[in-house]
Coordinates of C-alpha atoms in Angstrom, one line a residue:
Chain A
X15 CA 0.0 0.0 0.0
X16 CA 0.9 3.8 -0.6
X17 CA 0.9 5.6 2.2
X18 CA -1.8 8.5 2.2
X19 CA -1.1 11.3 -0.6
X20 CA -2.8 14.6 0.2
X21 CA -1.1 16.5 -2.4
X22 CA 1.0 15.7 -5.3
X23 CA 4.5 17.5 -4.1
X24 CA 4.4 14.8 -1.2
X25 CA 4.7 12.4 -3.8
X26 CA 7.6 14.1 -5.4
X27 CA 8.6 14.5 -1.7
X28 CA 9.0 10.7 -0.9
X29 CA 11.0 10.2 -3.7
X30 CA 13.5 12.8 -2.7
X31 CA 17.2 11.2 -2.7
X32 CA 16.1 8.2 -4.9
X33 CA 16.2 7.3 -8.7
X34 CA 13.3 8.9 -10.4
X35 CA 12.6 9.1 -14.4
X36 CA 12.0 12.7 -15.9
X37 CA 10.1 13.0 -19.4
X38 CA 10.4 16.2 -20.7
X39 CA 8.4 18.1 -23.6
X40 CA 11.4 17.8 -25.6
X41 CA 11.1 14.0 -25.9
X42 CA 14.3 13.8 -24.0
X43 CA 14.4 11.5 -20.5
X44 CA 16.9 12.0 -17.4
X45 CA 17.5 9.7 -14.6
X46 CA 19.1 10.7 -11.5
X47 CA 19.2 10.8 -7.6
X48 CA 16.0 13.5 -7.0
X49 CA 18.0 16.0 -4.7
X50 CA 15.6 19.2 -4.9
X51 CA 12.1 20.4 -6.5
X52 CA 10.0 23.5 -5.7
X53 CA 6.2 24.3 -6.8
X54 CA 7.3 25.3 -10.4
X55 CA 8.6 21.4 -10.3
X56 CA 11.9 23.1 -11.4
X57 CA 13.7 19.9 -9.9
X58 CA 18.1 19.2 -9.3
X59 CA 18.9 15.8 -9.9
X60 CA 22.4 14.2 -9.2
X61 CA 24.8 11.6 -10.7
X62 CA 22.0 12.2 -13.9
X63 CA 22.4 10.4 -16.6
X64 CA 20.6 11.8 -20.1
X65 CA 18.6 8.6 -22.0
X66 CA 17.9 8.3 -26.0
X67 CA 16.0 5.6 -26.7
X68 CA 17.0 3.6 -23.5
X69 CA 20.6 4.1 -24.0
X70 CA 22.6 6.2 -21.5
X71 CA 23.8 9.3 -24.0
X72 CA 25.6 11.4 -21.5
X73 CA 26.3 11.4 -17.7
X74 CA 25.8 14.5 -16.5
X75 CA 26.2 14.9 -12.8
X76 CA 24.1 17.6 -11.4
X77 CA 21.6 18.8 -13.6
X78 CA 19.0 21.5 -12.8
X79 CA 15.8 21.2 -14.7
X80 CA 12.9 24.1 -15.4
X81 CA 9.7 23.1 -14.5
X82 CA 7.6 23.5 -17.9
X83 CA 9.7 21.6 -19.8
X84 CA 8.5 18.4 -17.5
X85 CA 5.8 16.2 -18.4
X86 CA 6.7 13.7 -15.8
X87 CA 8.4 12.7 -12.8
X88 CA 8.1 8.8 -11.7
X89 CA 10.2 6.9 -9.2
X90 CA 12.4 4.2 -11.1
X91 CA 11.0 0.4 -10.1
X92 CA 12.7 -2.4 -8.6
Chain B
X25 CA -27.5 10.5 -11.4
X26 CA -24.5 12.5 -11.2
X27 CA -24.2 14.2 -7.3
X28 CA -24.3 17.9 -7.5
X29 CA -20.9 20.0 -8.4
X30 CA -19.9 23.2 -8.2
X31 CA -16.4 23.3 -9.1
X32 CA -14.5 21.5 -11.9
X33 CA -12.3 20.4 -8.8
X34 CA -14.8 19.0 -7.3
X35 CA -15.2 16.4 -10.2
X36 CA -11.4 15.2 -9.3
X37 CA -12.0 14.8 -5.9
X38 CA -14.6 12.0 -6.5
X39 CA -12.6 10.3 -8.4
X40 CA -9.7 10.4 -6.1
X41 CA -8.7 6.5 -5.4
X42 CA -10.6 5.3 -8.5
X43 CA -9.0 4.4 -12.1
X44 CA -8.8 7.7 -14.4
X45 CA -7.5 8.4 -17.6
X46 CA -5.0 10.6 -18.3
X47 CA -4.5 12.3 -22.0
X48 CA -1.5 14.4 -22.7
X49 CA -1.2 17.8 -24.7
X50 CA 2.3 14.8 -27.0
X51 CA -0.5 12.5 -27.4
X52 CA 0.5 9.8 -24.4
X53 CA -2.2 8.7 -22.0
X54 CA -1.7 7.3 -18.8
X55 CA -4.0 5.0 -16.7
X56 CA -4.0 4.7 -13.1
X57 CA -5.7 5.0 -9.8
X58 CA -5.9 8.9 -8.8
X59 CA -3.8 9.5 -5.6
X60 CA -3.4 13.6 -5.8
X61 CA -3.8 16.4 -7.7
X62 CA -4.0 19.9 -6.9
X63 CA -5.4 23.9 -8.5
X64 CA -2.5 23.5 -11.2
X65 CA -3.9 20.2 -12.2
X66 CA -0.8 18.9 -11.3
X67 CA -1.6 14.9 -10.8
X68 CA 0.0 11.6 -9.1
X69 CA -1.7 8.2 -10.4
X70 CA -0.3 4.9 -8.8
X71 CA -0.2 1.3 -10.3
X72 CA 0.1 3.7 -13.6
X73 CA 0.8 2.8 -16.9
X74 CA 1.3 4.3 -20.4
X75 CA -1.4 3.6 -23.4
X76 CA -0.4 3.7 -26.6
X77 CA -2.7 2.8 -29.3
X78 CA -5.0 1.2 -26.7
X79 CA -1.7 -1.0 -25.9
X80 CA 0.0 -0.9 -22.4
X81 CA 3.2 0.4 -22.9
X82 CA 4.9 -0.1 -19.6
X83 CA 3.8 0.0 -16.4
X84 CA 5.0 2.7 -14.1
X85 CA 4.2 2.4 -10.6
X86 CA 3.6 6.3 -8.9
X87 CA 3.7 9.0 -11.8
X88 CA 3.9 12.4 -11.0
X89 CA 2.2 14.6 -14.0
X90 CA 2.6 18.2 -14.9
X91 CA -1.1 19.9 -15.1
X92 CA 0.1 21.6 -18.0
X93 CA 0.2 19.5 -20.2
X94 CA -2.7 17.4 -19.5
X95 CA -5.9 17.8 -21.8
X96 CA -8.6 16.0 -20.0
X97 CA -8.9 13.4 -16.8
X98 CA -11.9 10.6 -16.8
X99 CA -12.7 7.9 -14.9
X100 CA -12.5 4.8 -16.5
X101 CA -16.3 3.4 -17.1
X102 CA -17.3 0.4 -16.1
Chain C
X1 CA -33.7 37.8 -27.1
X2 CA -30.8 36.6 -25.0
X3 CA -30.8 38.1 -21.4
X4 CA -28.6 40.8 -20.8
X5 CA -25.1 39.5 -19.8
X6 CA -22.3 41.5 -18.5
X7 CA -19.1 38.9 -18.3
X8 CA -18.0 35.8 -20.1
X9 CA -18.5 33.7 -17.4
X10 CA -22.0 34.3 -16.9
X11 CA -22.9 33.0 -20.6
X12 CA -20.9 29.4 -19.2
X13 CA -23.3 29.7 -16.0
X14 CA -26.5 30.2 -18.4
X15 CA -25.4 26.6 -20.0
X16 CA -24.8 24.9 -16.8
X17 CA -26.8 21.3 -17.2
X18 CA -27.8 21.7 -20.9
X19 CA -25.2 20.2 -23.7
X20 CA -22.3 22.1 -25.0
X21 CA -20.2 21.3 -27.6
X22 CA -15.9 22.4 -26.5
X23 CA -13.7 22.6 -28.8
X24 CA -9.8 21.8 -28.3
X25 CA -6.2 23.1 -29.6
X26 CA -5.4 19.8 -30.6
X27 CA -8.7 19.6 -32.8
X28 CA -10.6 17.1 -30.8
X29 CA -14.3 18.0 -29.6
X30 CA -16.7 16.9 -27.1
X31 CA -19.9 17.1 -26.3
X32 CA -22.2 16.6 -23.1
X33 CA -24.0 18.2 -20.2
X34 CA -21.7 21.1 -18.8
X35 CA -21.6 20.1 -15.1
X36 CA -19.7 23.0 -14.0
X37 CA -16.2 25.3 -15.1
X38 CA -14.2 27.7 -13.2
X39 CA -12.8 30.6 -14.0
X40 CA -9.5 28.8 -15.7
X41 CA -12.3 27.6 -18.0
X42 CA -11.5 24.1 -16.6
X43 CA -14.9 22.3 -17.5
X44 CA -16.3 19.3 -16.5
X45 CA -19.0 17.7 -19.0
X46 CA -21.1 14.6 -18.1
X47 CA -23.0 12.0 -20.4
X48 CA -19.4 13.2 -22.2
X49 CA -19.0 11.9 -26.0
X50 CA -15.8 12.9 -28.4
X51 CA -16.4 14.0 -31.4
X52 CA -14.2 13.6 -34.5
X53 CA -15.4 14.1 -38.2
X54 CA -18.8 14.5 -36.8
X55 CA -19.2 11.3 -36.0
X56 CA -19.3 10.1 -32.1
X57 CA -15.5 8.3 -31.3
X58 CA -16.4 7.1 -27.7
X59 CA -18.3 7.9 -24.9
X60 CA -16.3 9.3 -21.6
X61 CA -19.1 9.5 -19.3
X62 CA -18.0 12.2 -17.3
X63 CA -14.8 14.1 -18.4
X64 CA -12.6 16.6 -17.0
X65 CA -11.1 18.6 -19.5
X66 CA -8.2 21.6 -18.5
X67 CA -8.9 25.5 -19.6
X68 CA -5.8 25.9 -21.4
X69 CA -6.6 23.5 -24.3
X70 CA -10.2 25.5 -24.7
X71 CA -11.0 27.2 -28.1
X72 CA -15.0 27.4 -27.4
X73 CA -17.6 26.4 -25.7
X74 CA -20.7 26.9 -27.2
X75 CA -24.5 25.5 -26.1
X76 CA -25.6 23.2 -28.8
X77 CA -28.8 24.6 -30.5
X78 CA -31.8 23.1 -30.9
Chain D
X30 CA -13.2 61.3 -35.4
X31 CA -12.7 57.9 -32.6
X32 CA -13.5 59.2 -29.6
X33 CA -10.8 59.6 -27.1
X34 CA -9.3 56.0 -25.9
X35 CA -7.3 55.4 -23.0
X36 CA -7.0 51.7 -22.5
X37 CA -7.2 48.6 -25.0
X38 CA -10.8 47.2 -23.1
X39 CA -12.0 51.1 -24.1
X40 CA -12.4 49.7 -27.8
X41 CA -13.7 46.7 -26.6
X42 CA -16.7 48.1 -24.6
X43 CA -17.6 50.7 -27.5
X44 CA -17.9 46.9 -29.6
X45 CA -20.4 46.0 -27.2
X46 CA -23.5 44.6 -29.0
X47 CA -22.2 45.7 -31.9
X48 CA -20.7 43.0 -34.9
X49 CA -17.0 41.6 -34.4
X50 CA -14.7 39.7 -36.4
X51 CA -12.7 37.6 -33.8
X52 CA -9.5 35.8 -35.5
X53 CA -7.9 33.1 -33.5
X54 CA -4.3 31.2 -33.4
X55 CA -5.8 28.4 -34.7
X56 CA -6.6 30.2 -38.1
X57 CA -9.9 30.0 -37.6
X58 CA -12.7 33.0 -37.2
X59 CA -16.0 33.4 -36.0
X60 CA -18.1 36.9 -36.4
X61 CA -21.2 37.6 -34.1
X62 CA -22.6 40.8 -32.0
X63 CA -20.2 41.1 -29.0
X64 CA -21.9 40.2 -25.7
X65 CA -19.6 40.7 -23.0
X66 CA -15.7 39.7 -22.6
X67 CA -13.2 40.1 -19.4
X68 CA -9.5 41.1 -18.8
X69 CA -8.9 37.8 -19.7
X70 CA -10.2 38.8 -23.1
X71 CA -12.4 36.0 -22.9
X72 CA -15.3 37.0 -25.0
X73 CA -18.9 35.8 -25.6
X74 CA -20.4 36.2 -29.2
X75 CA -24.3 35.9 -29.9
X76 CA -25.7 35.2 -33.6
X77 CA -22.1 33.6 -33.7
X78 CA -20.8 32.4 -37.3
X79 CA -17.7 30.4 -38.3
X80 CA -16.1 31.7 -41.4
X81 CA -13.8 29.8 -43.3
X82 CA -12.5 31.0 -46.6
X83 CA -14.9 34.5 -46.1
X84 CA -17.7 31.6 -46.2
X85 CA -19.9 30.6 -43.3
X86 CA -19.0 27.3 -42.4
X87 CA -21.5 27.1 -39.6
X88 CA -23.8 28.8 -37.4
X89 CA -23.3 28.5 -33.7
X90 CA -25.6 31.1 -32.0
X91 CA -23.9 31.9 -28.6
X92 CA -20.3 31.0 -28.3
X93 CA -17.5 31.9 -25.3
X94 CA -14.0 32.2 -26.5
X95 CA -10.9 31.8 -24.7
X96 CA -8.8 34.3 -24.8
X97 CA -5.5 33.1 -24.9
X98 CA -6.9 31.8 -28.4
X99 CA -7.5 35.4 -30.1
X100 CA -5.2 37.3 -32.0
X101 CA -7.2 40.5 -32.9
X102 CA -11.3 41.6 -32.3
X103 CA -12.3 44.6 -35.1
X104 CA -15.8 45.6 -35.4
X105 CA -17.6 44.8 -38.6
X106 CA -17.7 48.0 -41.2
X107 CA -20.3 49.0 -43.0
Chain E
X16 CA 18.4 62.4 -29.5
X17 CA 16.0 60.1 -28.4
X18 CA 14.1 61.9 -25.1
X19 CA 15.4 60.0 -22.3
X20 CA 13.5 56.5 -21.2
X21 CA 13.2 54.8 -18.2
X22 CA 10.8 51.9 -18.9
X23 CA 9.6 50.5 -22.0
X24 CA 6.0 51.5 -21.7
X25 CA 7.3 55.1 -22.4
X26 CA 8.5 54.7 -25.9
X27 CA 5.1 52.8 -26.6
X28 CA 3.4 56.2 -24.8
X29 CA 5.5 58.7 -26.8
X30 CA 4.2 57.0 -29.8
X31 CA 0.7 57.0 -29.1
X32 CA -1.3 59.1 -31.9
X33 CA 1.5 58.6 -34.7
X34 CA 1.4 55.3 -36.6
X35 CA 3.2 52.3 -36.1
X36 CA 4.0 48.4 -37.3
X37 CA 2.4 46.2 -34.9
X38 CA 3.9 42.5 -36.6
X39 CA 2.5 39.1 -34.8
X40 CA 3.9 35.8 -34.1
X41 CA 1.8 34.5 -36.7
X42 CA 3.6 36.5 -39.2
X43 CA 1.0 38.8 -39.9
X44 CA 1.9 42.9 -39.9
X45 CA -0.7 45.4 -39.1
X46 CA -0.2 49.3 -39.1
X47 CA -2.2 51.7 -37.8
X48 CA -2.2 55.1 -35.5
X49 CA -1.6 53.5 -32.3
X50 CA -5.1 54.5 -30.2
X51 CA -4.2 52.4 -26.8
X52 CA -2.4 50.1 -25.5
X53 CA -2.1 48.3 -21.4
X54 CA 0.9 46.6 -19.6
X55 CA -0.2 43.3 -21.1
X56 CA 0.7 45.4 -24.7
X57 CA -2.7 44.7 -25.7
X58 CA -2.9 47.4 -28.3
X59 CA -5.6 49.0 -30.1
X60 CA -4.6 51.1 -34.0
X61 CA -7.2 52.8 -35.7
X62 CA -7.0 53.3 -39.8
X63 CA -5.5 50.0 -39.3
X64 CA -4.5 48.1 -42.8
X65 CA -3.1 44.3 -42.5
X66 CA 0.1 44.3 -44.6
X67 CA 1.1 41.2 -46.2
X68 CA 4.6 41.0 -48.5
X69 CA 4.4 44.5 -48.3
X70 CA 1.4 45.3 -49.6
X71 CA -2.3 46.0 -47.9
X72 CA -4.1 43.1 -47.8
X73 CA -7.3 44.6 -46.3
X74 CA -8.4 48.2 -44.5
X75 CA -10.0 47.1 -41.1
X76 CA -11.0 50.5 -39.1
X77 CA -10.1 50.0 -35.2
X78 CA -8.6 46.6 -34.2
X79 CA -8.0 45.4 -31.0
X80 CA -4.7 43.3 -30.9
X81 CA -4.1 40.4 -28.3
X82 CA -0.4 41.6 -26.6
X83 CA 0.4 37.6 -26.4
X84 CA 0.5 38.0 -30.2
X85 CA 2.7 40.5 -30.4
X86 CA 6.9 40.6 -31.5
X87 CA 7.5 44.3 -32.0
X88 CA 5.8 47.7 -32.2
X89 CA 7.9 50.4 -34.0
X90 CA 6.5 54.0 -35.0
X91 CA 6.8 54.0 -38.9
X92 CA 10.2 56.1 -40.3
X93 CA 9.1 59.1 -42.1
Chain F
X5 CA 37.2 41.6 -14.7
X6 CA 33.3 42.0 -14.9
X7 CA 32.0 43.9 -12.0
X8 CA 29.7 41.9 -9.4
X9 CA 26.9 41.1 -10.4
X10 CA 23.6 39.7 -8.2
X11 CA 20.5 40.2 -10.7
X12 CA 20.7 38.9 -14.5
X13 CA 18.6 42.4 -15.0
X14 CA 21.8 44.4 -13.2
X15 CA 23.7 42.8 -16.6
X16 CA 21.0 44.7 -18.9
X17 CA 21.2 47.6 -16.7
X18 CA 25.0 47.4 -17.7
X19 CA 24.4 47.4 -21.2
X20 CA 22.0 50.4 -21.1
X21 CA 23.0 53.0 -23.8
X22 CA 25.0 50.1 -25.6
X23 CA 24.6 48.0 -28.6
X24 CA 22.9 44.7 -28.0
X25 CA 21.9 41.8 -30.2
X26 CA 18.1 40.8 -29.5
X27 CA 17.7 37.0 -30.4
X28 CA 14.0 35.9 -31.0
X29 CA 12.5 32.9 -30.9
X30 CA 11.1 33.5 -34.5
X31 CA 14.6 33.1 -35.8
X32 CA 14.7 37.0 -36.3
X33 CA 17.8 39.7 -34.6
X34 CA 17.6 43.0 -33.7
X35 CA 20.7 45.1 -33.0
X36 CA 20.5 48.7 -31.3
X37 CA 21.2 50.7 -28.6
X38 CA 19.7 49.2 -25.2
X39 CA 16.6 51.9 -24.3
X40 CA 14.9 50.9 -21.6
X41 CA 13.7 47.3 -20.5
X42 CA 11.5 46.2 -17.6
X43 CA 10.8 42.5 -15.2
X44 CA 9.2 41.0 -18.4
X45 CA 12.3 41.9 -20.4
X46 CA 10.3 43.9 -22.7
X47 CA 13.1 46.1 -24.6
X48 CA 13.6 48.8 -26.7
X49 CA 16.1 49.8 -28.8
X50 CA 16.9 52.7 -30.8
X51 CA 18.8 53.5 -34.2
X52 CA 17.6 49.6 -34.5
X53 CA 18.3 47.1 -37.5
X54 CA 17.1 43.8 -38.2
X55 CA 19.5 41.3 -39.3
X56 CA 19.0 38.4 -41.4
X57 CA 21.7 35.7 -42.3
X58 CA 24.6 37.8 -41.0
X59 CA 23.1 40.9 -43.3
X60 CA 21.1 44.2 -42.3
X61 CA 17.6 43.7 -43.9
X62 CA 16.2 46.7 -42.7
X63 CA 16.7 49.7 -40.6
X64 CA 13.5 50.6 -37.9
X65 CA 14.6 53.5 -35.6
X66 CA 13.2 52.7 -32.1
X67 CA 11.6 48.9 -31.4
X68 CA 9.5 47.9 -29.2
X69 CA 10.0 44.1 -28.6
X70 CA 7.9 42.2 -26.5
X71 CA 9.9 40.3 -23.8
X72 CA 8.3 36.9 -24.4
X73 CA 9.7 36.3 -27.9
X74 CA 13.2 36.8 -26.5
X75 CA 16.0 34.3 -26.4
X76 CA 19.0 36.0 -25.7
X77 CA 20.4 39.7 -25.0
X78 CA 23.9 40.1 -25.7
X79 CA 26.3 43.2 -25.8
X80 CA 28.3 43.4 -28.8
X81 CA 31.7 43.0 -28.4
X82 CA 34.2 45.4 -29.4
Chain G
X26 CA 29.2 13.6 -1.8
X27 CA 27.1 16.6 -2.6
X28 CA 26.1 19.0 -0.1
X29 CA 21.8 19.1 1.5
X30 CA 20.1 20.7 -1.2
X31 CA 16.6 21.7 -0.2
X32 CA 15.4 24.0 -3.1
X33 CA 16.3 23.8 -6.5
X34 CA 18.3 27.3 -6.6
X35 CA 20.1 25.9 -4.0
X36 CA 22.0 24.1 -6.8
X37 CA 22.3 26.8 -8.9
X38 CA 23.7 29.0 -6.8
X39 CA 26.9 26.6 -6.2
X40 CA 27.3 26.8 -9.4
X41 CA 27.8 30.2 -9.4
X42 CA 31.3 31.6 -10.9
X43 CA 31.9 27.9 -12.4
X44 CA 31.6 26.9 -16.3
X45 CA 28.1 25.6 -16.4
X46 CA 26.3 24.3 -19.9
X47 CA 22.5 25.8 -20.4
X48 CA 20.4 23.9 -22.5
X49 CA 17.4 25.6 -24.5
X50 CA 14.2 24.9 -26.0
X51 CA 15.2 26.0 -29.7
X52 CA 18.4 23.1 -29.4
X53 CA 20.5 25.7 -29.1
X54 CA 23.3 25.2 -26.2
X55 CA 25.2 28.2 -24.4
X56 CA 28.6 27.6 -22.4
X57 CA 30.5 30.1 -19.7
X58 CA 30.6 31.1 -16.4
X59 CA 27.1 31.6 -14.1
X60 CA 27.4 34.9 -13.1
X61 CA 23.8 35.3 -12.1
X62 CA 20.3 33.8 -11.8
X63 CA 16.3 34.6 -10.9
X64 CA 13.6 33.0 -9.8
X65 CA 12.5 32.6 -13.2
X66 CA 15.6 31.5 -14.1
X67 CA 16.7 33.9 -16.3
X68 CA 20.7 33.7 -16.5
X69 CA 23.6 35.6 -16.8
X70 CA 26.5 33.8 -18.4
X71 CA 30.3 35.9 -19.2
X72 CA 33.0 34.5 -21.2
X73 CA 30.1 33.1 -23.1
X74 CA 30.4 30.3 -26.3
X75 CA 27.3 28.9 -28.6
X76 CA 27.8 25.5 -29.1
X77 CA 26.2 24.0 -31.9
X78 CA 27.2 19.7 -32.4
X79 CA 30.2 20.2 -29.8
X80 CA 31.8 22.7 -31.5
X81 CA 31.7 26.2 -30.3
X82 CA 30.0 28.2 -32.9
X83 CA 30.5 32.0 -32.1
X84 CA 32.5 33.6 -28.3
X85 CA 29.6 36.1 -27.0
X86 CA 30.8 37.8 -24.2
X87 CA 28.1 38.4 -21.6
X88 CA 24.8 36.9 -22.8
X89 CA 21.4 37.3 -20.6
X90 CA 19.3 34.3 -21.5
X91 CA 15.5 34.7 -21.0
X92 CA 14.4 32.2 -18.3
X93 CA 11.7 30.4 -20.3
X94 CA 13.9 29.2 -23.4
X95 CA 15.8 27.3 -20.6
X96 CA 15.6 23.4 -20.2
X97 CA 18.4 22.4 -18.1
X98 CA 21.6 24.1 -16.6
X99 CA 24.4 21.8 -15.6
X100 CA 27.6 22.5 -14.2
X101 CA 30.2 21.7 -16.4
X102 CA 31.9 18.6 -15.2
X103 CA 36.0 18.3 -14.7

């Protein structure tokens, strides 16, 4: 079970220091450790990595992305 | 009958913990149960996953999505 | 004669319950009951049907759909 | 002589119940008396037409537009 | 010499009453004598003619033009 | 050395009075002498050209240009 | 290890004074040294290059970027 949600930053606030997946409008992905977001879901990532069709393009290390070029944000899976 | 609503919102909130679908302004659609959303639209489904072509793509676990660039929410019907 | 109006919003109230036809940026349509909007122009239609070529695609039941992706909403005549 | 104008919404009020061309984004445009609009510049048409072409494509009676959707309202000459 | 400026909305106000290019995101030009305009740069010209490749593609009267439209405004050169 | 710098707009302040290059997200540039600007980064420039491909294509006097459509402001180098 | 981040500026104002890469919307890429930022991330790079396929393409100087052509900042890494 989830725990109880309330508002959508708590999810983005659980997954704070894990691996999450970020789609942006670009069609480009990054995965990385979530280290920071805000409420424009301008988010930091660390030790990210930049993904073209499931292949690791570039590593990039910390990478600040602006929020409206996000379409989502979703913890990687086990 | 449909219980009386005043505010778009409103709509949301009933469906909270039910299956919705989620369209995007690129064309993806997501289905999951709705945990959260907020005024910005901004939503989190859980046991999501990503339609294409009426195919599951992949299955996502949580999903945080920007409001901005969704086009409409809907339960699924029975 | 239509009754005197003095904002936009007021014309949306007027429909409130009877069908509307909304028409999107991305060329879709739908039709149904307009359950209630906001002042984003987020809507929320029930008995909801999309509408593509003039022809009905599917049936939504009730549909959520954000202000952003709004051209018109327009009461459908009799 | 125009009478004197001091803001954009001036222009729009002397429209009032008079006949407007509205063009949108979308290269469409729809012509009717102007009812009412906001700061928004949301407007509501009645004895609405679509024109495609300098043709009527359809009539729609009352219709809101979004405003984000317009690029320029000019009353009808004679 | 230029008077002197502080903000931009002064060299719109200074040109207020003379005419100007008013040319859109859509590509279209329109010139007129610049009647109004707000912070949003909503703008309204009067004697306003749409210009296409240079030439006048049609006389419209008073339009009122959407400031989200808008690239530049520049008085015309004498 | 640059002086110290805390605000990205204390860099336009900088280059008031002094040729810039105005980068827009149409593709077009502007080159004149920094005016005035404001929060939205709506500039003008005077004695203004627009340059295509490297080449003057024409000569405007004083531009308004709404801050939205801007990519980049630069001074030009010496 | 990186230092607690709580907010996304957080990151980019370490970066501050170091090479950092900006990213935009139109593909283009900008190189040089963060000099400043805002909250709507507009930037301030000096010692500025345009990168276009790795290869620098023209040395700019001081270049403000507007905040919203902006998808990710990343410090450049050693």
């Amino acid at each position: 079970m989830t725990p109880e949600t309330t508002r959508p930053l708590d999810a983005l606030n659980r997954a704070k220091g894990k691996r999450v997946i970020v789609e942006l409008k670009n069609k480009k992905s990054f995965v990385g450790k979530l280290q920071a977001f805000d409420i424009h879901i301008n988010v930091v990532l660390e030790e990210a990595e930049e993904i073209v069709d499931g292949e690791v393009k570039r590593k990039l290390g910390v990478v600040f992305i602006r929020g409206d070029t996000i379409i989502i944000i979703s913890p990687e899976q086990k």
